[in-house]
């Protein structure tokens, strides 16, 4: 099986070396900022819906294992 070489030999590259002029390509990093817009601090706490859903699922799982333990004990 041939291994993939992530760093190919530049002598085997079919493109000419001087085909890209300086300034023709963008820099690797455009800036140091994230560019995500103004900073918005996260809202405090969770919404009621997800908390209720997680609690209901936890109770259902607890009841399942309780019923499973009772069935095994009988």
Backbone as JSON Lines, residues from 0, in Angstrom:
{"i":0,"aa":"X","n":[0.84,-1.17,0.0],"ca":[0.0,0.0,0.0],"c":[0.89,1.24,0.0]}
{"i":1,"aa":"X","n":[0.64,2.14,-0.9],"ca":[1.44,3.35,-1.01],"c":[1.0,4.35,0.05]}
{"i":2,"aa":"X","n":[1.96,4.92,0.72],"ca":[1.65,5.92,1.75],"c":[1.48,7.29,1.11]}
{"i":3,"aa":"X","n":[0.55,8.06,1.62],"ca":[0.32,9.41,1.13],"c":[1.39,10.33,1.71]}
{"i":4,"aa":"X","n":[2.04,11.1,0.86],"ca":[3.07,12.03,1.3],"c":[2.46,13.42,1.4]}
{"i":5,"aa":"X","n":[2.28,13.94,2.62],"ca":[1.68,15.26,2.76],"c":[2.61,16.39,2.31]}
{"i":6,"aa":"X","n":[3.88,16.09,2.16],"ca":[4.85,17.11,1.74],"c":[5.55,16.59,0.48]}
{"i":7,"aa":"X","n":[4.93,16.75,-0.7],"ca":[5.52,16.18,-1.91],"c":[6.82,16.88,-2.3]}
{"i":8,"aa":"X","n":[7.59,16.18,-3.09],"ca":[8.86,16.71,-3.56],"c":[8.59,17.85,-4.55]}
{"i":9,"aa":"X","n":[9.12,19.06,-4.31],"ca":[8.84,20.17,-5.22],"c":[9.43,19.96,-6.62]}
{"i":10,"aa":"X","n":[10.41,19.09,-6.76],"ca":[10.97,18.82,-8.09],"c":[10.0,18.05,-8.96]}
{"i":11,"aa":"X","n":[9.04,17.34,-8.35],"ca":[8.07,16.56,-9.1],"c":[6.77,17.32,-9.35]}
{"i":12,"aa":"X","n":[6.7,18.56,-8.92],"ca":[5.5,19.38,-9.11],"c":[5.45,19.87,-10.55]}
{"i":13,"aa":"X","n":[4.36,19.62,-11.29],"ca":[4.3,20.01,-12.7],"c":[4.14,21.52,-12.91]}
{"i":14,"aa":"X","n":[3.74,22.26,-11.89],"ca":[3.54,23.7,-12.05],"c":[4.89,24.43,-12.02]}
{"i":15,"aa":"X","n":[5.01,25.49,-12.8],"ca":[6.24,26.28,-12.71],"c":[6.32,26.99,-11.36]}
{"i":16,"aa":"X","n":[7.53,27.22,-10.89],"ca":[7.71,27.8,-9.57],"c":[7.4,29.29,-9.52]}
{"i":17,"aa":"X","n":[7.5,30.0,-10.65],"ca":[7.32,31.45,-10.63],"c":[5.97,31.88,-11.2]}
{"i":18,"aa":"X","n":[4.93,31.04,-11.12],"ca":[3.65,31.41,-11.72],"c":[2.8,32.31,-10.83]}
{"i":19,"aa":"X","n":[3.14,32.47,-9.55],"ca":[2.38,33.31,-8.63],"c":[3.22,34.53,-8.28]}
{"i":20,"aa":"X","n":[2.69,35.69,-8.61],"ca":[3.4,36.93,-8.31],"c":[3.13,37.36,-6.87]}
{"i":21,"aa":"X","n":[4.06,38.1,-6.25],"ca":[3.84,38.58,-4.89],"c":[2.59,39.46,-4.84]}
{"i":22,"aa":"X","n":[1.79,39.28,-3.79],"ca":[0.57,40.06,-3.63],"c":[-0.62,39.46,-4.35]}
{"i":23,"aa":"X","n":[-0.43,38.4,-5.1],"ca":[-1.51,37.79,-5.85],"c":[-2.37,36.88,-4.98]}
{"i":24,"aa":"X","n":[-1.79,36.35,-3.93],"ca":[-2.53,35.48,-3.02],"c":[-2.71,36.18,-1.68]}
{"i":25,"aa":"X","n":[-3.78,35.87,-0.96],"ca":[-3.98,36.5,0.35],"c":[-2.97,35.95,1.35]}
{"i":26,"aa":"X","n":[-2.71,36.7,2.41],"ca":[-1.81,36.2,3.43],"c":[-2.42,35.01,4.16]}
{"i":27,"aa":"X","n":[-1.6,34.27,4.88],"ca":[-2.09,33.1,5.59],"c":[-3.12,33.47,6.63]}
{"i":28,"aa":"X","n":[-2.91,34.55,7.35],"ca":[-3.85,35.02,8.36],"c":[-4.19,36.47,8.05]}
{"i":29,"aa":"X","n":[-5.48,36.78,7.99],"ca":[-5.87,38.13,7.62],"c":[-5.71,39.11,8.78]}
{"i":30,"aa":"X","n":[-5.91,38.64,9.99],"ca":[-5.77,39.52,11.15],"c":[-5.67,38.68,12.4]}
{"i":31,"aa":"X","n":[-5.49,39.35,13.52],"ca":[-5.42,38.62,14.78],"c":[-6.76,38.57,15.48]}
{"i":32,"aa":"X","n":[-7.74,39.33,15.02],"ca":[-9.06,39.29,15.66],"c":[-9.88,38.13,15.1]}
{"i":33,"aa":"X","n":[-10.9,37.75,15.83],"ca":[-11.72,36.62,15.4],"c":[-12.66,37.01,14.28]}
{"i":34,"aa":"X","n":[-13.03,38.25,14.17],"ca":[-13.91,38.7,13.11],"c":[-15.34,38.25,13.29]}
{"i":35,"aa":"X","n":[-15.73,37.89,14.49],"ca":[-17.08,37.39,14.73],"c":[-18.05,38.51,15.09]}
{"i":36,"aa":"X","n":[-17.63,39.73,15.0],"ca":[-18.52,40.83,15.34],"c":[-18.27,41.32,16.76]}
{"i":37,"aa":"X","n":[-19.16,42.17,17.25],"ca":[-18.95,42.71,18.59],"c":[-19.09,41.62,19.65]}
{"i":38,"aa":"X","n":[-18.41,41.81,20.76],"ca":[-18.44,40.84,21.85],"c":[-19.81,40.87,22.52]}
{"i":39,"aa":"X","n":[-20.41,39.7,22.61],"ca":[-21.68,39.57,23.33],"c":[-21.48,38.54,24.42]}
{"i":40,"aa":"X","n":[-21.54,38.95,25.68],"ca":[-21.35,37.97,26.74],"c":[-22.49,36.95,26.74]}
{"i":41,"aa":"X","n":[-22.21,35.7,27.09],"ca":[-23.26,34.69,27.1],"c":[-24.32,35.01,28.15]}
{"i":42,"aa":"X","n":[-25.54,34.6,27.85],"ca":[-26.63,34.83,28.79],"c":[-26.43,33.96,30.02]}
{"i":43,"aa":"X","n":[-26.91,34.44,31.14],"ca":[-26.77,33.7,32.39],"c":[-27.74,32.53,32.44]}
{"i":44,"aa":"X","n":[-27.26,31.41,32.9],"ca":[-28.13,30.27,33.14],"c":[-28.62,29.58,31.9]}
{"i":45,"aa":"X","n":[-29.41,28.57,32.13],"ca":[-30.0,27.79,31.05],"c":[-31.45,28.19,30.9]}
{"i":46,"aa":"X","n":[-32.0,27.92,29.74],"ca":[-33.43,28.13,29.53],"c":[-34.17,27.02,30.28]}
{"i":47,"aa":"X","n":[-35.42,27.27,30.61],"ca":[-36.19,26.3,31.39],"c":[-36.47,25.02,30.61]}
{"i":48,"aa":"X","n":[-36.68,25.13,29.31],"ca":[-37.0,23.96,28.5],"c":[-35.95,22.87,28.53]}
{"i":49,"aa":"X","n":[-34.68,23.19,28.24],"ca":[-33.64,22.15,28.27],"c":[-33.44,21.54,29.66]}
{"i":50,"aa":"X","n":[-33.56,22.36,30.71],"ca":[-33.39,21.83,32.07],"c":[-34.51,20.84,32.39]}
{"i":51,"aa":"X","n":[-35.73,21.19,32.02],"ca":[-36.87,20.3,32.27],"c":[-36.7,19.0,31.47]}
{"i":52,"aa":"X","n":[-36.28,19.11,30.22],"ca":[-36.1,17.92,29.39],"c":[-35.03,16.99,29.97]}
{"i":53,"aa":"X","n":[-33.94,17.55,30.45],"ca":[-32.87,16.74,31.04],"c":[-33.35,16.07,32.31]}
{"i":54,"aa":"X","n":[-34.09,16.8,33.14],"ca":[-34.62,16.22,34.39],"c":[-35.61,15.09,34.09]}
{"i":55,"aa":"X","n":[-36.48,15.28,33.12],"ca":[-37.45,14.23,32.76],"c":[-36.72,12.99,32.26]}
{"i":56,"aa":"X","n":[-35.7,13.18,31.43],"ca":[-34.94,12.03,30.93],"c":[-34.22,11.31,32.08]}
{"i":57,"aa":"X","n":[-33.68,12.06,33.03],"ca":[-32.99,11.44,34.17],"c":[-33.97,10.63,35.01]}
{"i":58,"aa":"X","n":[-35.17,11.15,35.23],"ca":[-36.18,10.42,36.01],"c":[-36.61,9.16,35.27]}
{"i":59,"aa":"X","n":[-36.81,9.25,33.95],"ca":[-37.19,8.07,33.18],"c":[-36.11,6.99,33.21]}
{"i":60,"aa":"X","n":[-34.87,7.39,33.1],"ca":[-33.76,6.42,33.16],"c":[-33.7,5.78,34.55]}
{"i":61,"aa":"X","n":[-33.9,6.59,35.6],"ca":[-33.89,6.05,36.97],"c":[-35.02,5.04,37.15]}
{"i":62,"aa":"X","n":[-36.22,5.35,36.66],"ca":[-37.34,4.42,36.77],"c":[-37.07,3.14,35.98]}
{"i":63,"aa":"X","n":[-36.45,3.27,34.83],"ca":[-36.12,2.08,34.03],"c":[-35.21,1.15,34.81]}
{"i":64,"aa":"X","n":[-34.14,1.7,35.39],"ca":[-33.21,0.85,36.12],"c":[-33.82,0.31,37.41]}
{"i":65,"aa":"X","n":[-34.7,1.07,38.03],"ca":[-35.41,0.58,39.22],"c":[-36.3,-0.61,38.84]}
{"i":66,"aa":"X","n":[-37.04,-0.48,37.76],"ca":[-37.9,-1.58,37.3],"c":[-37.05,-2.78,36.89]}
{"i":67,"aa":"X","n":[-35.93,-2.55,36.26],"ca":[-35.04,-3.63,35.85],"c":[-34.51,-4.38,37.08]}
{"i":68,"aa":"X","n":[-34.15,-3.64,38.13],"ca":[-33.65,-4.26,39.36],"c":[-34.75,-5.07,40.03]}
{"i":69,"aa":"X","n":[-35.98,-4.56,40.02],"ca":[-37.1,-5.29,40.62],"c":[-37.36,-6.58,39.86]}
{"i":70,"aa":"X","n":[-37.32,-6.52,38.52],"ca":[-37.55,-7.72,37.7],"c":[-36.46,-8.75,37.95]}
{"i":71,"aa":"X","n":[-35.22,-8.33,38.1],"ca":[-34.13,-9.26,38.37],"c":[-34.25,-9.89,39.76]}
{"i":72,"aa":"X","n":[-34.77,-9.13,40.71],"ca":[-34.88,-9.62,42.08],"c":[-36.02,-10.62,42.24]}
{"i":73,"aa":"X","n":[-37.0,-10.57,41.37],"ca":[-38.17,-11.45,41.5],"c":[-37.9,-12.8,40.94]}
